[in-house]
CSV table of C-alpha atoms in Angstrom, one decimal:
chain,number,residue,atom,x,y,z
A,1,MET,CA,111.8,93.5,69.5
A,2,LYS,CA,109.5,90.5,68.7
A,3,LEU,CA,107.6,88.6,71.4
A,4,ASP,CA,106.6,85.0,71.3
A,5,PHE,CA,102.8,84.7,71.5
A,6,SER,CA,102.2,81.2,70.2
A,7,ASN,CA,99.0,79.2,70.5
A,8,ASP,CA,100.7,77.2,73.3
A,9,HIS,CA,99.8,80.1,75.6
A,10,ILE,CA,96.1,80.0,74.9
A,11,ASN,CA,93.8,78.9,77.7
A,12,THR,CA,90.3,78.5,76.3
A,13,GLY,CA,88.7,77.7,79.6
A,14,VAL,CA,89.9,81.0,81.2
A,15,ALA,CA,88.9,82.8,78.0
A,16,THR,CA,85.3,81.6,78.4
A,17,LEU,CA,85.4,82.7,82.0
A,18,SER,CA,86.4,86.1,80.9
A,19,SER,CA,83.5,86.4,78.5
A,20,HIS,CA,81.1,85.4,81.4
A,21,PHE,CA,82.6,88.2,83.5
A,22,LEU,CA,82.0,90.7,80.7
A,23,TRP,CA,78.4,89.7,80.4
A,24,ALA,CA,78.0,90.0,84.2
A,25,SER,CA,79.6,93.4,84.1
A,26,ALA,CA,77.2,94.5,81.4
A,27,LEU,CA,74.2,93.3,83.4
A,28,VAL,CA,75.3,95.1,86.6
A,29,LEU,CA,76.1,98.3,84.7
A,30,THR,CA,72.7,98.2,83.1
A,31,LEU,CA,71.1,98.1,86.6
A,32,ALA,CA,73.4,101.0,87.5
A,33,MET,CA,72.1,102.9,84.5
A,34,VAL,CA,68.5,102.3,85.5
A,35,SER,CA,69.3,103.4,89.1
A,36,PHE,CA,71.0,106.6,87.9
A,37,ALA,CA,67.9,107.3,85.7
A,38,LEU,CA,65.6,106.8,88.6
A,39,ASP,CA,67.8,109.2,90.7
A,40,LEU,CA,67.5,111.9,88.0
A,41,ALA,CA,63.8,111.3,87.7
A,42,GLY,CA,63.3,112.0,91.4
A,43,ALA,CA,65.3,115.3,91.2
A,44,PRO,CA,62.2,117.6,90.7
A,45,HIS,CA,60.5,116.0,93.7
A,46,ARG,CA,63.6,116.3,95.9
A,47,ALA,CA,63.8,120.0,94.9
A,48,ALA,CA,60.1,120.6,95.7
A,49,ARG,CA,60.4,118.9,99.1
A,50,LEU,CA,63.6,120.8,99.9
A,51,GLU,CA,61.8,124.1,99.1
A,52,ALA,CA,58.9,123.1,101.2
A,53,ARG,CA,61.2,122.3,104.1
A,54,ARG,CA,62.9,125.7,103.7
A,55,SER,CA,59.6,127.5,103.8
A,56,ALA,CA,58.5,125.6,106.9
A,57,ALA,CA,61.8,126.3,108.6
A,58,ALA,CA,61.6,130.0,107.7
A,59,GLN,CA,58.1,130.3,109.1
A,60,THR,CA,59.2,128.6,112.3
A,61,ARG,CA,62.1,131.0,112.7
A,62,ALA,CA,59.8,134.0,112.0
A,63,THR,CA,57.4,132.8,114.7
A,64,ALA,CA,60.1,132.2,117.2
A,65,ASP,CA,61.7,135.6,116.7
A,66,GLY,CA,58.3,137.4,116.6
A,67,ASP,CA,59.4,139.1,113.4
A,68,VAL,CA,59.3,138.3,109.6
A,69,LEU,CA,62.7,137.4,108.2
A,70,VAL,CA,62.6,138.2,104.5
A,71,ASP,CA,65.8,136.3,103.7
A,72,ALA,CA,65.1,133.3,105.9
A,73,PRO,CA,64.6,130.8,103.0
A,74,ALA,CA,68.0,131.7,101.5
A,75,THR,CA,69.8,131.5,104.8
A,76,THR,CA,68.2,128.4,106.3
A,77,GLN,CA,70.6,125.5,106.1
A,78,LEU,CA,68.9,122.1,105.6
A,79,THR,CA,70.4,118.7,105.2
A,80,PRO,CA,69.9,117.4,101.7
A,81,GLU,CA,67.8,114.2,101.2
A,82,LYS,CA,69.5,110.9,100.9
A,83,ARG,CA,69.6,109.9,97.2
A,84,GLN,CA,69.0,106.2,97.5
A,85,TRP,CA,68.9,105.4,93.8
A,86,GLY,CA,72.0,107.5,93.2
A,87,GLY,CA,73.8,105.6,95.9
A,88,ILE,CA,72.7,102.3,94.5
A,89,GLY,CA,73.8,103.4,91.0
A,90,MET,CA,77.3,104.2,92.3
A,91,SER,CA,77.6,100.9,94.2
A,92,LEU,CA,76.5,99.0,91.1
A,93,SER,CA,79.0,101.0,89.1
A,94,TRP,CA,81.8,99.9,91.4
A,95,LEU,CA,80.7,96.3,91.2
A,96,GLY,CA,80.3,96.4,87.4
A,97,THR,CA,83.7,97.9,87.0
A,98,LEU,CA,85.3,95.3,89.2
A,99,LEU,CA,83.7,92.6,87.1
A,100,LEU,CA,85.0,94.3,84.0
A,101,ILE,CA,88.5,94.4,85.5
A,102,VAL,CA,88.3,90.7,86.2
A,103,ALA,CA,87.1,90.1,82.7
A,104,VAL,CA,90.2,91.9,81.3
A,105,ALA,CA,92.5,90.2,83.8
A,106,THR,CA,91.3,86.7,82.9
A,107,ARG,CA,91.5,87.5,79.2
A,108,THR,CA,95.1,88.5,79.7
A,109,ILE,CA,95.8,85.2,81.5
A,110,ALA,CA,93.9,83.3,78.7
A,111,VAL,CA,96.0,84.7,75.8
A,112,GLY,CA,99.3,85.2,77.7
A,113,ARG,CA,99.7,88.8,76.5
A,114,PRO,CA,98.2,92.3,76.8
A,115,PRO,CA,94.5,92.0,75.7
A,116,LEU,CA,94.8,94.6,72.9
A,117,GLY,CA,95.1,92.4,69.8
A,118,ASN,CA,91.6,92.8,68.3
A,119,MET,CA,88.4,94.7,68.4
A,120,TYR,CA,86.9,92.6,71.1
A,121,GLU,CA,89.8,93.1,73.5
A,122,PHE,CA,90.2,96.8,72.7
A,123,SER,CA,86.5,97.5,73.4
A,124,MET,CA,86.7,95.6,76.7
A,125,VAL,CA,89.8,97.5,77.9
A,126,GLY,CA,88.4,100.8,76.6
A,127,CYS,CA,85.2,100.3,78.6
A,128,MET,CA,87.3,99.5,81.7
A,129,PHE,CA,89.4,102.6,81.4
A,130,ALA,CA,86.3,104.8,80.9
A,131,MET,CA,84.6,103.4,84.0
A,132,VAL,CA,87.8,103.7,86.1
A,133,PHE,CA,88.1,107.4,85.1
A,134,PHE,CA,84.4,108.0,86.0
A,135,LEU,CA,84.8,106.3,89.4
A,136,ALA,CA,88.1,108.0,90.2
A,137,TRP,CA,86.4,111.3,89.4
A,138,SER,CA,83.4,110.4,91.7
A,139,LEU,CA,85.8,110.1,94.6
A,140,LYS,CA,86.6,113.8,94.3
A,141,SER,CA,83.2,115.2,93.3
A,142,ASP,CA,79.5,114.2,93.4
A,143,ILE,CA,78.9,113.3,89.8
A,144,ARG,CA,76.0,110.9,90.2
A,145,TRP,CA,74.2,113.2,87.7
A,146,LEU,CA,76.6,112.0,85.0
A,147,GLY,CA,76.1,108.3,85.8
A,148,VAL,CA,73.4,107.6,83.3
A,149,PHE,CA,75.3,109.4,80.5
A,150,VAL,CA,78.4,107.3,81.1
A,151,THR,CA,77.0,103.8,81.9
A,152,GLY,CA,74.6,104.0,78.9
A,153,PRO,CA,77.4,104.1,76.3
A,154,ILE,CA,79.6,101.7,78.2
A,155,VAL,CA,76.8,99.1,78.4
A,156,LEU,CA,76.3,99.6,74.6
A,157,PHE,CA,80.0,99.1,73.9
A,158,GLU,CA,80.2,96.0,76.2
A,159,MET,CA,77.3,94.5,74.3
A,160,LEU,CA,78.9,95.3,70.9
A,161,ALA,CA,82.1,93.6,72.2
A,162,ALA,CA,80.3,90.5,73.5
A,163,VAL,CA,77.9,90.1,70.5
A,164,VAL,CA,79.4,91.7,67.4
A,165,TYR,CA,83.2,92.0,68.1
A,166,TYR,CA,83.7,88.8,70.0
A,167,THR,CA,86.9,87.0,68.9
A,168,ALA,CA,88.1,83.6,70.3
A,169,ALA,CA,91.3,83.7,72.2
A,170,SER,CA,94.2,83.4,69.8
A,171,SER,CA,97.9,84.4,69.3
A,172,LEU,CA,98.8,87.7,67.8
A,173,MET,CA,99.6,88.2,64.1
A,174,PRO,CA,103.4,88.7,63.6
A,175,SER,CA,103.3,92.5,63.0
A,176,LEU,CA,101.6,93.0,66.5
A,177,GLN,CA,104.2,90.9,68.4
A,178,SER,CA,106.1,93.9,69.7
A,179,TYR,CA,106.5,95.8,72.9
A,180,TRP,CA,104.9,98.7,71.1
A,181,LEU,CA,101.5,96.9,71.4
A,182,SER,CA,101.4,97.7,75.1
A,183,ILE,CA,102.7,101.3,74.7
A,184,HIS,CA,100.9,102.5,71.5
A,185,VAL,CA,97.5,100.7,71.9
A,186,THR,CA,97.2,101.3,75.7
A,187,VAL,CA,97.7,105.1,75.3
A,188,ALA,CA,95.2,105.1,72.4
A,189,THR,CA,92.7,103.2,74.6
A,190,LEU,CA,93.2,105.7,77.4
A,191,SER,CA,92.6,108.6,75.0
A,192,VAL,CA,89.4,107.0,73.6
A,193,ALA,CA,88.1,106.3,77.1
A,194,LEU,CA,88.5,110.0,78.0
A,195,SER,CA,86.9,111.0,74.7
A,196,THR,CA,84.0,108.8,75.5
A,197,LEU,CA,83.5,110.7,78.8
A,198,ALA,CA,83.8,114.0,76.9
A,199,PHE,CA,81.1,112.7,74.5
A,200,SER,CA,78.8,112.0,77.4
A,201,LEU,CA,79.4,115.5,78.8
A,202,THR,CA,78.7,117.0,75.4
A,203,VAL,CA,75.4,115.1,75.1
A,204,ALA,CA,74.4,116.5,78.5
A,205,TYR,CA,75.5,120.0,77.4
A,206,PHE,CA,73.2,119.9,74.3
A,207,VAL,CA,70.2,118.9,76.4
A,208,GLN,CA,70.9,121.6,79.0
A,209,ASN,CA,71.5,124.2,76.3
A,210,TRP,CA,68.3,123.2,74.5
A,211,ARG,CA,66.4,124.0,77.7
A,212,ASP,CA,68.2,127.3,78.2
A,213,GLU,CA,67.5,128.5,74.7
A,214,ARG,CA,63.8,128.2,75.3
A,215,GLY,CA,63.8,130.3,78.4
A,216,GLU,CA,61.4,129.7,81.3
A,217,ALA,CA,59.2,127.4,79.1
A,218,GLY,CA,62.3,125.3,78.3
A,219,ARG,CA,63.4,125.0,81.9
A,220,GLU,CA,59.9,123.7,82.8
A,221,ARG,CA,60.5,120.8,80.5
A,222,LEU,CA,62.9,118.0,81.5
A,223,LYS,CA,62.9,119.2,85.1
A,224,TRP,CA,65.2,116.3,86.0
A,225,MET,CA,68.0,118.2,84.2
A,226,ASP,CA,68.0,120.7,87.0
A,227,ALA,CA,70.1,118.2,88.9
A,228,LEU,CA,72.9,118.7,86.3
A,229,PRO,CA,75.4,121.6,86.2
A,230,SER,CA,74.7,124.5,83.9
A,231,ALA,CA,75.3,124.2,80.2
A,232,ALA,CA,78.3,126.6,80.5
A,233,SER,CA,79.8,124.3,83.3
A,234,LEU,CA,79.3,121.2,81.2
A,235,ASP,CA,81.0,123.0,78.3
A,236,ARG,CA,84.0,123.9,80.4
A,237,THR,CA,84.3,120.3,81.8
A,238,THR,CA,84.2,118.8,78.3
A,239,TYR,CA,87.1,121.2,77.4
A,240,GLY,CA,89.1,120.1,80.4
A,241,VAL,CA,88.7,116.4,79.7
A,242,LEU,CA,89.7,116.8,76.0
A,243,ILE,CA,92.8,118.8,77.0
A,244,VAL,CA,93.9,115.7,78.8
A,245,ALA,CA,92.9,113.3,76.0
A,246,PHE,CA,94.5,115.2,73.1
A,247,PRO,CA,98.2,114.8,74.1
A,248,MET,CA,97.5,111.1,74.6
A,249,TRP,CA,96.2,110.9,71.0
A,250,THR,CA,99.1,112.9,69.8
A,251,PHE,CA,101.4,110.3,71.4
A,252,THR,CA,99.3,107.6,69.8
A,253,LEU,CA,99.9,109.1,66.3
A,254,ILE,CA,103.6,109.5,66.9
A,255,ALA,CA,104.1,106.1,68.5
A,256,GLY,CA,102.2,104.4,65.7
A,257,ALA,CA,104.5,106.0,63.1
A,258,ILE,CA,107.6,104.7,65.0
A,259,TRP,CA,106.1,101.2,65.3
A,260,ALA,CA,105.2,101.3,61.5
A,261,GLN,CA,108.8,102.0,60.7
A,262,GLU,CA,109.9,99.1,62.8
A,263,ALA,CA,107.3,96.7,61.5
A,264,TRP,CA,107.0,97.7,57.8
A,265,GLY,CA,110.0,99.9,57.1
A,266,HIS,CA,108.0,103.1,56.6
A,267,TYR,CA,106.8,105.8,59.1
A,268,TRP,CA,103.7,106.5,57.0
A,269,ASN,CA,101.9,104.4,54.4
A,270,TRP,CA,98.6,106.2,54.0
A,271,ASP,CA,96.9,103.1,55.3
A,272,PRO,CA,93.2,103.7,56.1
A,273,LYS,CA,93.8,103.3,59.8
A,274,GLU,CA,96.6,105.8,59.7
A,275,VAL,CA,94.6,108.3,57.8
A,276,TRP,CA,91.6,108.1,60.2
A,277,THR,CA,94.0,108.4,63.2
A,278,LEU,CA,95.2,111.6,61.6
A,279,VAL,CA,91.7,112.8,60.9
A,280,ILE,CA,90.8,112.3,64.6
A,281,TRP,CA,93.9,114.3,65.6
A,282,VAL,CA,93.0,117.1,63.2
A,283,VAL,CA,89.4,117.4,64.4
A,284,TYR,CA,90.3,117.6,68.1
A,285,ALA,CA,93.2,119.9,67.3
A,286,ALA,CA,90.7,122.2,65.6
A,287,TYR,CA,88.5,122.0,68.7
A,288,LEU,CA,91.2,123.1,71.1
A,289,HIS,CA,92.6,125.7,68.6
A,290,ALA,CA,89.1,127.2,68.2
A,291,ARG,CA,88.6,127.5,71.9
A,292,ALA,CA,92.1,128.9,72.6
A,293,THR,CA,92.4,131.4,69.8
A,294,ALA,CA,89.0,132.2,68.4
A,295,GLY,CA,87.3,132.0,71.8
A,296,TRP,CA,84.8,129.4,70.6
A,297,SER,CA,82.6,127.8,73.3
A,298,GLY,CA,79.1,126.5,73.6
A,299,LYS,CA,77.4,125.0,70.6
A,300,LYS,CA,80.0,125.7,68.0
A,301,ALA,CA,82.7,124.0,70.0
A,302,ALA,CA,80.4,121.2,71.0
A,303,TYR,CA,79.7,120.3,67.4
A,304,ILE,CA,83.4,119.9,66.7
A,305,ALA,CA,83.7,117.7,69.8
A,306,LEU,CA,80.9,115.5,68.5
A,307,ALA,CA,82.6,115.4,65.1
A,308,GLY,CA,85.8,114.2,66.8
A,309,PHE,CA,84.0,111.4,68.6
A,310,ALA,CA,82.1,110.4,65.4
A,311,ALA,CA,85.6,110.1,63.7
A,312,ILE,CA,86.6,107.8,66.5
A,313,LEU,CA,83.5,105.6,66.0
A,314,ILE,CA,84.2,105.4,62.3
A,315,ASN,CA,87.8,104.6,62.9
A,316,TYR,CA,87.1,101.7,65.2
A,317,GLY,CA,83.6,100.6,64.0
A,318,VAL,CA,84.0,101.0,60.3
A,319,VAL,CA,87.7,101.2,59.2
A,320,ASN,CA,88.8,98.3,61.4
A,321,VAL,CA,86.0,96.1,60.1
A,322,TYR,CA,85.4,97.0,56.5
A,323,PHE,CA,88.7,98.6,55.2
A,324,VAL,CA,91.5,96.3,54.1
A,325,GLY,CA,95.0,97.5,55.0
A,326,GLN,CA,98.0,96.8,57.0
A,327,HIS,CA,96.0,97.4,60.2
A,328,SER,CA,93.4,94.7,59.4
A,329,TYR,CA,93.5,93.0,62.7
A,330,SER,CA,90.0,93.4,64.1
A,331,GLY,CA,89.7,89.7,64.4
A,332,LEU,CA,86.3,89.7,62.6
């Protein structure tokens, strides 16, 4: 099924407006990143003040009862301090994501089709999905500790989209004018967005694990990391995210083959893009297999997860731009 995406549908004014919204989103999310960083920087001071309040409350109870309560610090319930910078970071994340959604929506209006036809559009939509996943997760759990690890890469990818990958609004090349564009590329973008969150968790895991390996001396360094879950918890969370992302990437691989048969008459042509899509699948399959059968966890599994995300970066940042093939539609 071919769709008609002629240049008559292009609205350059709305496309310019979309790029302005992207810049605005990047600015707001940069401020969110700084706010999350300040929140983490204040974690050691919050912990020290909470411990002081517990000690004071324990002494007050001991005086009132006329007896010394050995377990008073552990049983005394105190209201946690308000985390002003963390709250600001979350508010800015919501605003930055809203601006990004508007940027994607206006790009859709400008080109009259799903904004998935080149690197610029793919990067923009991928950043949007990653932020939406992060914010949806934040509604269920307090993950302000993850904010700086998520907004940092997202701002970087937004800047790459705006500065390096920017492509003027245009119609699709003939091979992309198919309903498979919305199906295949959207699911691929969702999978990459989840893989980006997994990458952020893996980076946090390595920092936390580095502290744990050095014992008490290591835990005294980077005290702000005490605000994050343990290394084992971060490792398990990464595994959970990739369990969701992997079936999406599997579907991406299969749907791409079906689309290739429709567009070019062959399910598989050993095109560079196809090969790297398969490489990504193999690496993440190895990660899940190693965890499920060999019981791998911790650093060994984390290295494979990093290799998978590195393959994603190569696929979209190198293969799309520098390799000539049937998938040469980066727009650069």
